[in-house]
Amino acid sequence: MEHKYSIVTENLTKKFGDFKAVDGISFEVNKGEIFGFLGANGAGKTTAMRMLTGLSIPTSGKAYVAGFDIYSESEKIKLNIGYMSQKFSLYQDLKVWENIEFYGGLYGMSSSQIKSTTKELLSKLEIEKESNSLVKELPLGWKQKLAFSISIMHHPKIVFLDEPTGGVDPVTRRQFWNMIYDAAAEGITIFITTHYMDEAEYCERVAIMVDGKIEALDKPFALKSRFKTDSMDDVFYRLARQAQRSDN
Amino acid sequence: MIEVNHISKSFGKAGEVSALSNISLNIDEGQLYGLIGPDGAGKTTLFRILTTLLLPDEGFAVIDGMNVVDDYKKLRKILGYMPGRFSLYQDLSVRENLEFYASIFNTTIEVNYALIKDIYVQLEPFNNRRAGALSGGMKQKLALCCALIHKPKVLFLDEPTTGVDVVSRKEFWEMLKRLKNEGITIFVSTPYMDEASLCDKIALIQNGSILSENKPSALTASFNYSLFGVKCNQMNDCRKTLTHWKEILDAYSFGEYLHVKTTKGTIGENDIQEFLLAKGLTDIFIKDVIPTVEDCFIDLMKTKKT
């Protein structure tokens, strides 16, 4: 199946018992796009992301990620995506270079590829001197930048970023986004969740989930003009507060 | 109400990891006071010292006339503390947790019910549910009720809104405003810069040091540069181009716009417009911007970095 899209979903649904965590979502993400995936706690973002990364089997509906069927080709999907989250990214008790080597191995890279990528990656982040440090000794901001670099070291078609900048200082947060822009410019599709509404503005298009459904999907300026407001914060607030099954 | 005097704290065998260095703060009675900074800045260490759970290496702190080291027993009676990590009893029900916290302070839910009523009514439908089985937002509300049940004079809230969505965050700050009106002094920490403006006074903390302590409005008024908001067809190129121009002190993303910092009285909107046009950018829109707490934080981080 030939795609101009990086991700396609059609009525994608996940039920836990009677509870529809994800309720028939349909959308497309363009190749090389920075796509923001927003929603209140409990709206279904994580469940949707788990299906798209091949970690959870949908109850019904279709989805293709990097051209592969999430039902029958989830292993191929895993080789073609990157993933990082705020909560889990790197092994704290491994050294910086060990983490890089470990992930390179998981992604099926050869040892010579890993060697050259390690060098390149460390010099780009200007942390050559920290190569032998344990990851837990690095400041949070460095960790997050390292984790992101590792998540794209195998040049995936898509990278999934789950709240990658939570708790990060405002300067590092922006450096992180500069790295995202650079990755997107190289053709990597970015699928990102965030609680920072200023970051929603940095996305080309934004989907907002409410109660398992996608209630809005558009460019940030189009969403703002639809709700006649000049802040994404306001757009999000107005959509999310209608939620029936909020996490509150 | 709270006086923090030159407090330092280090960890590690030889004290090689400095968590706080020479922190001094002043919090007035009845104030809603915000400690604003990223993860790892030292916020939780300071909370633990002020709530008598950790001893400082140097310096001292006094709360309501009591020293946090010498008078810890008396002090604990007037403090309420909601830690960043959920630390209620997961296997007790909502009601049991609340009863337990009331009883260790020698009081009952009924005595101080008025204080928690607004929050507790939302929890009452789940009275018999185990705390561990509550959703994130509900856990947060229960933890707040437990921290309030003995009617503390001072309430410590360590990152109550981290990982919480915009809707719940707004609600939470509404609750804090109501508690402030009850006369409770509130010391709250957050990594979200936009919450700073909701506080009476704030301290910005980074790498264990205070960058600034001020009223939010006074802090932003002290931002001593011109600040422009710039928008055009290609934001990332625009940012890179501007960063390399010697007239520009800094250019960084800020939501829909780039924020462009210049020395006062040098270049203006027209100069930036012409510069960007010459670089081939289009759809340029430039406006004056009033600096926010986040702009100040970025500035202080960059100027104080050694």
XYZ file of C-alpha atoms in Angstrom:
554
model
C 0.000 0.000 0.000
C 1.577 3.242 -1.190
C 1.247 6.206 1.115
C 1.812 9.882 0.977
C 0.963 9.792 4.628
C 3.146 8.756 7.498
C 0.225 7.679 9.657
C -3.316 6.831 8.577
C -6.046 5.755 10.957
C -9.633 4.847 10.168
C -12.168 4.442 12.960
C -9.429 3.238 15.254
C -11.014 2.025 18.489
C -9.824 0.488 21.718
C -12.215 -0.801 24.349
C -11.402 -1.976 27.836
C -14.555 -3.849 28.792
C -17.375 -1.404 28.094
C -15.063 1.562 28.281
C -14.088 3.089 24.936
C -10.647 4.511 25.686
C -10.257 5.445 22.011
C -13.520 5.864 20.187
C -13.267 5.639 16.404
C -10.541 8.125 15.548
C -9.679 8.823 11.903
C -6.844 11.077 10.820
C -3.763 11.302 8.609
C -0.325 12.640 9.390
C 1.741 13.885 6.445
C 5.292 12.801 5.849
C 7.733 15.143 7.605
C 4.963 16.903 9.488
C 5.176 18.065 13.117
C 1.890 16.761 14.470
C 0.688 17.723 17.950
C -1.560 15.287 19.790
C -3.292 16.986 22.703
C -5.933 16.068 25.212
C -6.809 16.263 28.882
C -5.636 13.520 31.225
C -7.702 10.440 30.487
C -8.783 11.580 27.012
C -7.165 8.541 25.363
C -3.855 9.918 24.064
C -1.644 7.263 25.604
C -3.887 4.414 24.479
C -3.881 5.785 20.931
C -0.130 6.167 20.968
C 0.335 2.617 22.255
C -1.692 1.298 19.329
C 0.272 3.340 16.794
C 3.597 2.136 18.177
C 2.522 -1.499 17.974
C 2.313 -2.036 21.728
C -1.444 -2.512 21.969
C -3.835 -4.262 19.581
C -6.898 -2.228 18.596
C -10.415 -3.511 19.213
C -11.469 -2.362 15.759
C -10.620 0.034 12.972
C -7.572 0.354 10.759
C -4.237 2.063 11.012
C -1.052 2.189 8.980
C 2.177 3.553 10.393
C 5.083 4.186 8.016
C 3.070 2.180 5.489
C 2.726 -0.890 7.709
C -0.459 -2.431 9.065
C -0.585 -2.177 12.856
C -2.292 -5.583 13.104
C -0.009 -7.722 10.982
C 3.225 -5.766 10.709
C 3.856 -4.374 14.167
C 7.436 -5.655 14.240
C 8.214 -3.749 11.033
C 6.646 -0.676 12.558
C 8.939 -0.937 15.567
C 11.996 -0.891 13.299
C 10.777 2.214 11.506
C 9.839 4.408 14.431
C 11.540 6.090 17.337
C 9.972 6.671 20.742
C 10.780 8.712 23.785
C 8.820 9.865 26.800
C 9.473 11.998 29.814
C 8.883 9.115 32.164
C 11.025 6.522 30.492
C 13.767 7.130 28.026
C 17.253 6.002 28.977
C 18.808 3.507 31.366
C 19.974 5.558 34.335
C 22.589 3.033 35.436
C 24.230 2.730 32.037
C 26.830 5.168 30.788
C 25.999 7.587 28.011
C 27.869 5.573 25.362
C 26.371 2.322 26.672
C 22.868 3.677 26.208
C 23.687 4.700 22.659
C 25.193 1.306 21.907
C 22.280 -0.533 23.487
C 19.642 1.324 21.486
C 21.695 1.118 18.301
C 21.740 -2.651 18.793
C 17.989 -2.763 19.351
C 17.439 -0.818 16.157
C 19.554 -3.382 14.299
C 22.466 -1.079 13.459
C 25.881 -2.579 12.745
C 28.690 -1.934 15.212
C 30.529 0.314 12.758
C 27.332 2.305 12.195
C 26.862 2.593 15.944
C 30.445 3.749 16.380
C 30.187 6.561 13.853
C 26.713 7.572 14.997
C 27.887 7.740 18.622
C 30.699 10.087 17.693
C 28.448 12.280 15.617
C 25.713 12.353 18.242
C 28.027 13.262 21.135
C 29.706 16.036 19.187
C 26.375 17.473 18.046
C 25.186 17.619 21.671
C 28.625 18.840 22.795
C 28.811 16.168 25.488
C 31.892 14.211 24.323
C 33.357 14.605 27.792
C 30.310 12.988 29.374
C 30.457 9.834 27.288
C 31.671 7.824 30.283
C 29.223 9.346 32.790
C 26.227 7.435 34.051
C 23.036 8.845 32.589
C 21.631 9.463 36.079
C 24.447 11.958 36.690
C 23.349 14.199 33.804
C 21.079 17.206 34.305
C 17.484 16.557 33.212
C 17.711 18.811 30.165
C 20.776 16.973 28.838
C 19.081 13.644 29.418
C 16.064 14.696 27.409
C 18.172 15.977 24.529
C 20.234 12.789 24.593
C 17.112 10.632 24.714
C 15.699 12.435 21.701
C 18.942 12.084 19.742
C 18.977 8.362 20.501
C 15.341 7.964 19.504
C 16.218 9.165 16.001
C 19.739 7.688 15.691
C 18.489 5.004 13.289
C 16.814 7.616 11.046
C 13.274 6.394 11.673
C 10.404 7.478 9.457
C 8.434 8.669 12.473
C 9.309 9.570 16.026
C 6.718 9.476 18.824
C 7.407 11.920 21.646
C 5.262 11.561 24.763
C 5.487 14.755 26.843
C 9.208 15.021 26.182
C 9.657 18.454 27.742
C 7.749 18.126 31.029
C 9.574 19.874 33.875
C 12.424 21.024 31.619
C 13.706 24.597 32.020
C 12.537 27.177 29.468
C 15.890 27.527 27.726
C 16.446 23.775 27.309
C 12.817 23.332 26.271
C 13.483 25.638 23.326
C 16.739 23.930 22.432
C 14.768 20.702 22.424
C 12.301 22.174 19.954
C 15.128 23.380 17.716
C 16.244 19.755 17.562
C 12.705 18.727 16.633
C 12.670 21.254 13.787
C 15.984 19.942 12.503
C 14.724 16.351 12.594
C 11.559 17.350 10.740
C 13.666 19.191 8.150
C 15.463 15.889 7.526
C 12.116 14.323 6.710
C 11.320 12.605 10.008
C 7.654 12.827 10.934
C 7.131 14.107 14.486
C 4.156 12.912 16.552
C 4.218 14.736 19.881
C 2.094 15.143 23.008
C 2.557 18.047 25.402
C 0.864 19.920 28.228
C 2.535 23.188 27.208
C 0.161 25.140 25.002
C 2.929 27.353 23.617
C 4.377 24.149 22.182
C 1.100 23.410 20.427
C 1.884 26.542 18.391
C 5.125 24.983 17.176
C 3.216 22.129 15.532
C 2.052 22.306 11.926
C -1.242 20.706 12.847
C -2.795 19.805 16.146
C -5.387 17.174 17.074
C -7.299 17.611 20.318
C -8.815 14.510 21.891
C -11.827 14.666 24.195
C -13.440 11.528 25.645
C -11.655 9.199 23.234
C -12.645 11.163 20.121
C -10.801 13.743 18.055
C -12.839 16.894 18.595
C -10.661 19.219 16.530
C -7.829 18.832 14.059
C -6.272 21.733 12.200
C -3.431 24.208 11.991
C -3.080 26.226 15.215
C -4.124 29.521 13.569
C -7.215 27.877 12.059
C -8.262 26.474 15.427
C -7.798 29.859 17.040
C -9.869 31.623 14.415
C -12.585 28.965 14.671
C -12.878 29.636 18.398
C -12.359 33.387 17.913
C -9.473 33.579 20.343
C -5.769 34.352 20.131
C -4.532 31.606 22.431
C -4.282 27.835 22.027
C -4.711 27.629 25.761
C -8.217 28.963 25.302
C -8.996 26.591 22.408
C -7.878 23.631 24.464
C -9.722 24.778 27.548
C -13.008 25.210 25.724
C -12.834 21.792 24.105
C -11.495 19.873 27.074
C -13.873 21.238 29.668
C -16.809 19.664 27.764
C -15.382 16.272 28.618
C -17.872 13.978 30.321
C -15.424 11.400 31.502
C -12.721 13.710 32.732
C -9.997 12.413 34.936
C -11.179 14.707 37.705
C 5.510 34.076 58.213
C 8.320 32.087 56.618
C 11.882 33.314 56.784
C 14.584 31.352 54.973
C 18.122 32.423 55.833
C 21.167 31.411 53.792
C 20.200 27.760 53.596
C 22.550 25.330 51.849
C 22.247 21.595 51.407
C 24.461 19.053 49.669
C 24.153 15.330 49.079
C 26.614 12.550 48.374
C 29.348 10.981 50.491
C 31.568 14.033 50.415
C 28.755 16.491 49.880
C 29.754 16.753 46.242
C 26.230 17.241 44.920
C 25.030 20.698 45.857
C 21.220 20.837 45.910
C 20.743 24.287 47.456
C 23.280 27.040 47.829
C 22.700 30.024 50.033
C 18.939 30.366 49.710
C 17.184 33.294 51.405
C 13.462 34.012 51.046
C 10.705 35.906 52.814
C 7.077 34.882 52.741
C 4.464 37.104 54.376
C 1.447 35.876 56.276
C -1.497 35.090 54.002
C 0.602 35.193 50.873
C 0.255 32.820 47.948
C 3.935 32.335 47.247
C 5.309 30.495 44.210
C 8.648 28.753 43.883
C 9.153 28.519 40.128
C 11.784 26.372 38.481
C 12.511 23.278 36.389
C 12.975 19.716 37.655
C 16.236 19.295 39.513
C 16.449 22.968 40.557
C 16.207 22.107 44.269
C 12.523 22.819 44.915
C 11.748 19.543 46.689
C 14.877 19.740 48.854
C 13.800 23.167 50.072
C 10.278 21.879 50.752
C 11.647 18.981 52.774
C 13.798 21.301 54.861
C 10.922 23.703 55.528
C 8.539 20.886 56.459
C 11.117 19.605 59.021
C 11.836 16.400 57.129
C 15.428 17.195 56.207
C 18.182 19.117 58.017
C 19.985 21.959 56.264
C 23.809 21.907 56.174
C 23.990 25.634 56.698
C 21.608 28.465 57.433
C 18.265 28.371 59.216
C 14.563 28.833 58.615
C 11.822 30.143 60.869
C 8.113 29.591 60.330
C 5.592 31.467 62.466
C 8.325 32.161 65.000
C 9.474 28.539 65.200
C 12.794 27.176 64.017
C 12.458 24.284 61.569
C 15.204 22.311 63.332
C 14.688 23.040 67.044
C 10.907 23.413 67.110
C 9.989 20.732 64.617
C 7.424 19.051 66.887
C 5.410 22.201 67.484
C 5.844 23.276 63.920
C 4.431 20.085 62.426
C 1.078 20.861 64.076
C 0.626 24.015 62.020
C 2.019 22.777 58.709
C 0.156 21.082 55.906
C 2.267 19.318 53.286
C 1.317 17.820 49.961
C 4.392 16.135 48.500
C 5.012 15.943 44.766
C 4.697 12.189 44.744
C 1.334 10.762 45.815
C 1.965 9.461 49.318
C -1.382 8.580 50.838
C -2.255 5.025 51.806
C -3.189 3.269 48.569
C -5.006 0.441 50.347
C -7.166 2.685 52.485
C -10.348 4.135 51.076
C -10.859 7.830 50.445
C -12.771 8.214 53.700
C -10.294 6.102 55.690
C -7.324 8.172 54.494
C -9.020 11.368 55.518
C -10.073 9.968 58.907
C -6.557 8.721 59.498
C -4.960 12.095 58.803
C -7.537 13.840 60.969
C -6.901 11.444 63.855
C -3.108 11.815 63.848
C -3.671 15.537 64.314
C -6.158 14.867 67.088
C -9.089 16.260 65.188
C -12.038 14.996 63.154
C -13.304 15.526 59.634
C -16.398 17.234 61.068
C -14.452 19.921 62.975
C -12.724 21.301 59.892
C -15.227 20.226 57.273
C -15.939 23.781 56.151
C -12.370 24.186 54.969
C -12.341 21.140 52.715
C -16.025 21.072 51.764
C -15.660 22.517 48.252
C -13.004 19.981 47.342
C -14.399 17.064 49.264
C -17.872 17.122 47.688
C -16.241 16.062 44.417
C -14.647 13.107 46.197
C -17.649 11.961 48.202
C -19.106 9.749 45.448
C -15.885 7.716 45.713
C -15.783 7.587 49.504
C -15.364 3.819 49.619
C -12.915 3.527 46.728
C -9.335 2.657 47.561
C -7.045 5.666 47.137
C -4.804 3.630 44.837
C -7.697 3.143 42.413
C -8.463 6.855 41.991
C -7.639 8.819 38.831
C -4.772 11.317 38.924
C -6.993 14.354 39.409
C -8.930 12.701 42.224
C -5.762 11.589 44.003
C -4.563 15.161 43.897
C -7.805 16.401 45.481
C -7.697 13.766 48.204
C -4.075 14.625 48.992
C -5.033 18.279 49.291
C -7.914 17.438 51.663
C -5.573 15.347 53.826
C -3.052 18.194 53.960
C -5.814 20.578 55.059
C -7.757 18.475 57.538
C -5.999 19.880 60.627
C -6.512 23.465 59.429
C -2.829 24.339 59.002
C -1.565 27.904 59.175
C 0.908 27.235 56.393
C 0.310 24.940 53.443
C 3.203 23.484 51.425
C 2.324 22.182 47.964
C 5.164 20.613 46.019
C 4.362 20.644 42.288
C 0.646 19.993 42.679
C -0.012 20.629 38.971
C 2.825 18.719 37.325
C 1.569 16.448 34.564
C -1.921 17.846 35.045
C -3.794 19.180 32.010
C -4.823 22.786 31.507
C -8.396 22.291 32.697
C -7.416 20.637 35.989
C -4.637 23.154 36.515
C -7.100 26.044 36.263
C -9.426 24.367 38.749
C -6.585 23.733 41.141
C -5.517 27.370 41.162
C -9.125 28.384 41.813
C -9.023 26.141 44.885
C -5.785 27.766 46.039
C -7.308 31.222 45.751
C -10.209 30.154 47.974
C -7.799 28.726 50.562
C -5.797 31.928 50.517
C -8.999 33.795 51.302
C -9.326 31.598 54.391
C -6.101 33.207 55.591
C -3.810 30.233 54.966
C -0.277 31.060 53.878
C 0.500 28.952 50.813
C 3.952 28.003 49.551
C 3.619 26.271 46.186
C 6.182 25.079 43.664
C 5.684 24.625 39.928
C 7.696 24.165 36.741
C 4.982 26.030 34.781
C 5.995 29.641 34.242
C 2.459 30.705 33.330
C 1.305 29.890 36.872
C 3.693 32.494 38.292
C 1.337 35.360 37.525
C -1.297 33.749 39.788
C 0.976 34.181 42.834
C 1.367 37.234 45.096
C 5.111 36.795 45.129
C 7.505 34.418 43.404
C 11.048 33.134 43.608
C 12.726 31.801 40.476
C 15.039 28.903 41.246
C 17.611 27.187 39.015
C 20.527 24.880 39.913
C 19.982 25.382 43.637
C 20.160 29.188 43.513
C 17.508 31.870 43.572
C 17.612 33.889 40.345
C 15.113 36.446 41.610
C 12.523 37.017 44.333
C 9.823 39.538 43.570
C 6.194 40.252 42.842
C 5.393 38.947 39.344
C 4.525 42.422 38.079
C 7.698 43.925 39.554
C 9.801 41.159 38.040
C 8.467 41.675 34.536
C 8.765 45.455 34.944
C 12.465 44.990 35.698
C 13.100 43.380 32.298
C 15.443 45.992 30.939
C 15.376 45.362 27.174
C 13.129 45.938 24.205
C 11.122 42.867 23.323
C 9.442 42.267 19.963
C 7.091 39.536 18.810
C 7.953 38.432 15.272
C 5.975 36.193 12.971
C 6.660 35.260 9.328
C 6.302 32.510 6.750
C 9.238 30.424 7.943
C 9.675 30.633 11.683
C 12.659 28.343 12.119
C 14.718 30.095 9.405
C 13.654 33.420 10.837
C 14.919 32.471 14.287
C 18.251 31.243 12.949
C 18.738 34.365 10.831
C 17.928 36.702 13.707
C 20.219 34.905 16.159
C 23.135 35.675 13.875
C 22.405 39.393 13.625
C 24.616 41.440 15.917
C 21.814 43.855 16.830
C 19.878 41.000 18.398
C 20.654 39.871 21.956
C 18.418 36.829 21.772
C 15.664 35.312 19.629
C 13.605 32.360 20.789
C 10.266 30.702 20.116
C 7.368 31.844 22.215
C 4.133 30.242 21.116
C 2.931 31.694 17.860
C 5.706 34.324 17.809
C 9.433 34.563 18.156
C 10.497 36.809 20.996
C 13.331 39.056 19.916
C 15.362 40.833 22.581
C 17.357 43.978 21.804
C 19.106 46.722 23.732
C 16.697 49.578 24.407
C 16.911 52.497 22.010
C 18.773 50.656 19.260
C 16.708 49.055 16.508
C 12.936 49.167 16.021
C 10.205 47.257 14.237
C 11.076 48.769 10.850
C 14.723 47.721 11.109
C 13.740 44.139 11.873
C 11.205 44.186 9.042
C 13.795 45.383 6.514
C 16.381 42.914 7.745
C 14.022 39.963 7.361
C 12.755 41.116 3.955
C 16.356 41.353 2.752
C 16.850 37.759 3.901
C 13.964 36.650 1.704
C 11.354 36.058 4.404
C 7.735 37.038 3.752
C 4.428 37.570 5.589
C 6.333 39.416 8.276
C 4.418 40.730 11.262
C 6.118 42.494 14.160
C 4.696 43.884 17.389
C 5.854 45.130 20.778
C 5.620 42.506 23.457
C 5.231 42.872 27.207
C 7.716 40.516 28.842
C 6.345 37.570 30.807
C 7.835 35.728 33.773
C 9.139 33.154 31.295
C 11.032 35.856 29.354
C 12.588 36.996 32.626
C 13.513 33.432 33.568
C 15.223 32.881 30.223
C 17.089 36.163 30.565
C 18.211 35.443 34.138
C 19.270 31.903 33.258
C 21.428 33.143 30.406
C 22.967 36.112 32.180
C 23.672 34.283 35.435
C 25.147 31.237 33.756
C 28.894 30.980 34.267
